[in-house]
Amino acid sequence: MREPIMILASGVKRVGKTYQTCHEIQDYITPKPNQEARKVLIYDVNREYNDEQIRENGCTWSAKVLDLKDLPAFANQKRVEVRRILAIDEFGQRLGTPKMVERLNHILQNYRGGMLLLEDINKYLVGTSSVDIVGMMATNAHADLDIYIHLQSLSKLTTTMWQNSAVVRFHKQIDRVKRYEDRLSNPELFFVAQKLVDMECIKNKRFFVYIYTEENIIKGKFSKKTFQLACYSYLLDNQKTISATQQRFGGGIKSRNKAITYLINDLMKYYGN
């Protein structure tokens, strides 16, 4: 039996978060020999997932708007499709933050058996006092629900959210990891990932990596050499670590280089490709 998963996708605007997620939805609803197709519900607070935008992102699926009253029926249906719920009232007006949170609560209570994509929760959830909502998302196993969360910033996530997120899709970030390292179980993993993303985004602003927080590994479209360079860049910011390690090799530049090589080899435990 498959285990439900919570995935965070974070990055600044215009780095391809929606593009990548559209393709991951395409993969999620497509049956494979070792993977059943499952339905998807999008809480589309920005109205991004219309047919025009989906086609521009190179995908073939559609996401018809689902009325809130039809949510229980959609949760129980076997047919695989993508639907979306908008953050608007019966008059077409955008919901305020309390009503957005209320609607999310309703979705979490009534939807199961697929993926739930929460778009841009920084706008209405992160930083609020909605502890019950966060708890429901963090304990989603009972609902057989995969939760995919889009954010522009990771800095306001609670410790509970971090503890229950198995994967982070890490794009170019607005904040440095240092800002929230005290909430991470392994900050070093994220420091290396940020160095890697910053390096590669110079050439390709859409570059990203997957951080697997339980396995403590980083995966993505990068080589072992590139990963070693990211580790080296991270070490240059941690001169005390280099100096402490150098003591076991002696003094001089050769000993320093040996210490750096030793530390890079140790950091390669995070290489997941």
Coordinates of C-alpha atoms in Angstrom, one line a residue:
M1 CA 0.0 0.0 0.0
R2 CA 1.4 3.4 -1.0
E3 CA 2.1 6.0 1.6
P4 CA 0.6 9.5 1.2
I5 CA 3.2 12.2 0.8
M6 CA 3.5 16.0 1.4
I7 CA 5.6 17.9 -1.1
L8 CA 6.7 21.5 -0.9
A9 CA 7.5 23.5 -4.0
S10 CA 9.2 26.8 -3.3
G11 CA 10.8 29.6 -5.2
V12 CA 10.6 33.2 -6.4
K13 CA 8.2 34.2 -9.1
R14 CA 8.8 33.2 -12.7
V15 CA 11.2 30.3 -12.1
G16 CA 8.9 27.6 -13.6
K17 CA 7.1 26.3 -10.5
T18 CA 3.7 26.1 -12.2
Y19 CA 5.3 24.7 -15.4
Q20 CA 7.0 21.8 -13.5
T21 CA 3.9 21.1 -11.4
C22 CA 1.7 20.9 -14.5
H23 CA 4.0 18.2 -15.9
E24 CA 4.0 16.4 -12.6
I25 CA 0.2 16.4 -12.6
Q26 CA 0.3 15.0 -16.1
D27 CA 2.5 12.2 -14.8
Y28 CA 0.3 11.6 -11.7
I29 CA -2.9 11.1 -13.8
T30 CA -1.2 8.8 -16.3
P31 CA -1.3 5.1 -15.5
K32 CA 2.0 3.2 -15.5
P33 CA 3.0 -0.5 -14.9
N34 CA 4.1 0.4 -11.3
Q35 CA 1.9 3.4 -10.6
E36 CA -1.9 3.8 -10.7
A37 CA -3.4 7.0 -12.1
R38 CA -5.1 9.1 -9.4
K39 CA -7.3 12.2 -9.5
V40 CA -6.2 15.7 -8.7
L41 CA -7.9 18.7 -7.1
I42 CA -6.4 22.2 -7.3
Y43 CA -7.2 24.9 -4.8
D44 CA -6.6 27.6 -7.5
V45 CA -6.5 30.8 -5.5
N46 CA -4.8 32.7 -8.4
R47 CA -6.8 31.2 -11.2
E48 CA -3.7 30.0 -12.9
Y49 CA -4.8 26.6 -14.0
N50 CA -7.1 27.5 -16.9
D51 CA -6.9 25.7 -20.3
E52 CA -4.8 28.4 -21.9
Q53 CA -2.1 28.3 -19.2
I54 CA -2.0 24.6 -19.1
R55 CA -1.5 24.4 -22.9
E56 CA 1.2 27.1 -22.6
N57 CA 3.0 24.8 -20.1
G58 CA 2.9 22.0 -22.6
C59 CA 0.3 19.7 -21.0
T60 CA -2.9 18.1 -22.4
W61 CA -5.1 17.8 -19.3
S62 CA -7.9 20.2 -18.3
A63 CA -9.1 21.3 -14.9
K64 CA -12.8 22.2 -14.9
V65 CA -14.1 24.3 -12.0
L66 CA -15.7 22.2 -9.3
D67 CA -18.5 23.6 -7.2
L68 CA -17.9 23.2 -3.5
K69 CA -21.2 21.2 -3.1
D70 CA -20.0 18.6 -5.6
L71 CA -16.7 18.0 -3.7
P72 CA -17.9 14.8 -1.7
A73 CA -19.0 13.2 -5.0
F74 CA -15.7 14.0 -6.7
A75 CA -13.9 12.5 -3.7
N76 CA -15.8 9.3 -4.1
Q77 CA -15.6 9.0 -7.9
K78 CA -13.2 6.5 -9.5
R79 CA -12.7 8.3 -12.7
V80 CA -9.4 10.0 -12.9
E81 CA -9.5 13.7 -13.8
V82 CA -8.2 17.1 -12.7
R83 CA -10.7 19.6 -11.2
R84 CA -10.2 22.9 -9.4
I85 CA -11.9 25.0 -6.8
L86 CA -11.6 28.7 -6.9
A87 CA -11.3 31.2 -4.1
I88 CA -14.4 33.2 -5.1
D89 CA -17.9 33.6 -3.6
E90 CA -21.2 33.0 -5.4
F91 CA -21.0 36.6 -6.8
G92 CA -17.6 36.0 -8.3
Q93 CA -15.8 38.1 -5.8
R94 CA -12.4 37.1 -4.4
L95 CA -12.6 35.6 -0.9
G96 CA -10.9 37.3 2.0
T97 CA -8.2 35.5 4.0
P98 CA -10.6 34.0 6.7
K99 CA -12.9 32.6 4.0
M100 CA -10.0 31.2 2.0
V101 CA -8.9 29.3 5.1
E102 CA -12.5 28.2 5.8
R103 CA -12.7 26.8 2.3
L104 CA -9.4 25.0 2.6
N105 CA -10.7 23.4 5.8
H106 CA -13.8 22.2 4.0
I107 CA -11.6 20.7 1.2
L108 CA -9.4 18.9 3.7
Q109 CA -12.4 17.5 5.5
N110 CA -14.1 16.2 2.3
Y111 CA -11.5 15.3 -0.3
R112 CA -9.5 12.1 -0.4
G113 CA -8.0 9.5 -2.7
G114 CA -5.7 11.6 -4.9
M115 CA -3.6 14.7 -5.0
L116 CA -4.5 18.1 -3.5
L117 CA -2.5 21.0 -4.9
L118 CA -2.5 24.1 -2.7
E119 CA -1.4 27.1 -4.7
D120 CA 0.4 30.1 -3.1
I121 CA -0.5 29.4 0.5
N122 CA 1.8 32.2 1.7
K123 CA -1.1 34.5 0.8
Y124 CA -3.7 33.0 3.1
L125 CA -2.3 30.4 5.5
V126 CA 1.4 30.7 6.4
G127 CA 1.8 33.1 9.3
T128 CA -1.8 32.9 10.4
S129 CA -3.1 31.2 13.6
S130 CA -4.7 28.4 11.6
V131 CA -3.1 25.7 13.7
D132 CA -5.9 23.2 13.1
I133 CA -5.5 23.5 9.3
V134 CA -1.8 22.9 9.5
G135 CA -2.4 19.9 11.7
M136 CA -4.9 18.5 9.3
M137 CA -2.4 18.8 6.4
A138 CA 0.4 17.3 8.5
T139 CA -1.7 14.3 9.4
N140 CA -3.1 13.6 6.0
A141 CA -2.5 9.8 5.9
H142 CA -6.0 9.0 7.1
A143 CA -7.4 10.7 4.0
D144 CA -5.2 8.8 1.5
L145 CA -4.2 12.2 0.3
D146 CA -1.0 13.5 -1.4
I147 CA -0.6 17.2 -0.7
Y148 CA 1.5 19.4 -3.0
I149 CA 2.0 22.9 -1.6
H150 CA 3.3 25.9 -3.6
L151 CA 5.1 28.7 -1.7
Q152 CA 7.2 31.7 -2.6
S153 CA 9.0 31.5 0.7
L154 CA 9.9 28.7 3.1
S155 CA 10.8 31.0 6.0
K156 CA 7.4 31.1 7.6
L157 CA 6.7 27.4 7.7
T158 CA 6.1 25.9 11.1
T159 CA 8.2 23.2 12.6
T160 CA 5.2 20.8 12.2
M161 CA 5.0 21.4 8.5
W162 CA 8.7 20.8 8.1
Q163 CA 8.5 17.6 10.1
N164 CA 5.8 16.2 7.8
S165 CA 7.2 17.3 4.4
A166 CA 9.0 14.4 2.8
V167 CA 10.2 16.3 -0.3
V168 CA 11.0 19.9 -1.1
R169 CA 11.2 21.0 -4.7
F170 CA 13.7 23.7 -4.2
H171 CA 13.9 26.5 -6.9
K172 CA 15.7 29.8 -6.7
Q173 CA 14.8 31.2 -3.2
I174 CA 13.8 34.6 -1.9
D175 CA 15.3 33.8 1.6
R176 CA 18.5 32.3 2.7
V177 CA 18.3 29.0 4.5
K178 CA 20.0 30.6 7.5
R179 CA 16.7 32.4 8.2
Y180 CA 14.9 29.2 9.1
E181 CA 17.7 26.7 9.9
D182 CA 16.5 26.2 13.5
R183 CA 13.3 24.5 12.1
L184 CA 15.2 22.1 9.9
S185 CA 16.2 18.6 11.1
N186 CA 19.3 18.8 8.8
P187 CA 20.2 22.4 7.9
E188 CA 23.4 21.4 6.1
L189 CA 21.4 19.5 3.5
F190 CA 19.5 22.7 2.6
F191 CA 22.7 24.9 2.7
V192 CA 24.3 22.6 0.1
A193 CA 21.1 22.6 -2.0
Q194 CA 20.9 26.4 -2.0
K195 CA 24.5 26.6 -3.1
L196 CA 23.8 24.2 -6.0
V197 CA 20.6 26.0 -7.1
D198 CA 22.3 29.5 -6.9
M199 CA 25.2 28.2 -9.0
E200 CA 23.1 26.6 -11.7
C201 CA 20.5 29.4 -11.9
I202 CA 23.1 31.7 -13.3
K203 CA 22.9 29.6 -16.5
N204 CA 19.3 28.5 -16.2
K205 CA 16.8 30.4 -14.0
R206 CA 14.4 27.4 -14.0
F207 CA 16.9 25.0 -12.4
F208 CA 15.7 23.3 -9.3
V209 CA 16.4 20.2 -7.1
Y210 CA 14.4 17.8 -5.1
I211 CA 15.4 17.5 -1.4
Y212 CA 14.4 14.3 0.2
T213 CA 14.3 15.1 3.9
E214 CA 13.8 11.6 5.2
E215 CA 16.6 10.1 3.1
N216 CA 18.8 13.2 3.4
I217 CA 19.6 13.3 -0.3
I218 CA 19.4 15.8 -3.1
K219 CA 18.3 14.8 -6.6
G220 CA 18.0 16.7 -9.9
K221 CA 19.5 17.4 -13.3
F222 CA 23.1 18.0 -12.2
S223 CA 26.4 16.1 -12.4
K224 CA 28.6 14.7 -9.6
K225 CA 31.2 17.4 -10.4
T226 CA 28.6 20.2 -10.2
F227 CA 27.5 18.8 -6.8
Q228 CA 31.1 18.7 -5.6
L229 CA 31.5 22.4 -6.6
A230 CA 28.4 23.3 -4.6
C231 CA 29.9 21.5 -1.6
Y232 CA 33.1 23.4 -2.0
S233 CA 31.2 26.7 -2.2
Y234 CA 29.4 25.8 1.0
L235 CA 32.7 25.0 2.8
L236 CA 34.1 28.3 1.8
D237 CA 31.4 29.9 3.9
N238 CA 32.4 27.7 6.8
Q239 CA 36.1 28.4 7.4
K240 CA 36.0 27.3 11.0
T241 CA 35.0 23.8 9.9
I242 CA 37.9 23.7 7.4
S243 CA 40.3 24.8 10.1
A244 CA 39.1 22.3 12.7
T245 CA 39.4 19.5 10.2
Q246 CA 42.8 20.6 9.0
Q247 CA 44.2 19.9 12.5
R248 CA 44.2 16.2 11.8
F249 CA 46.3 16.7 8.7
G250 CA 48.8 19.3 10.0
G251 CA 49.7 22.8 8.9
G252 CA 50.2 24.4 5.4
I253 CA 48.3 24.6 2.2
K254 CA 48.5 20.9 1.4
S255 CA 47.0 20.0 4.7
R256 CA 44.2 22.6 4.1
N257 CA 43.5 21.0 0.7
K258 CA 43.4 17.6 2.2
A259 CA 40.9 18.8 4.8
I260 CA 38.7 20.3 2.1
T261 CA 38.8 17.1 0.1
Y262 CA 37.9 15.1 3.2
L263 CA 35.0 17.4 3.9
I264 CA 33.7 17.3 0.3
N265 CA 33.8 13.5 0.3
D266 CA 31.8 13.6 3.5
L267 CA 29.2 16.0 2.0
M268 CA 28.8 13.6 -1.0
K269 CA 26.5 11.5 1.2
Y270 CA 23.8 14.0 0.2
Y271 CA 24.3 13.3 -3.5
G272 CA 21.2 11.4 -4.6
N273 CA 21.6 11.0 -8.4

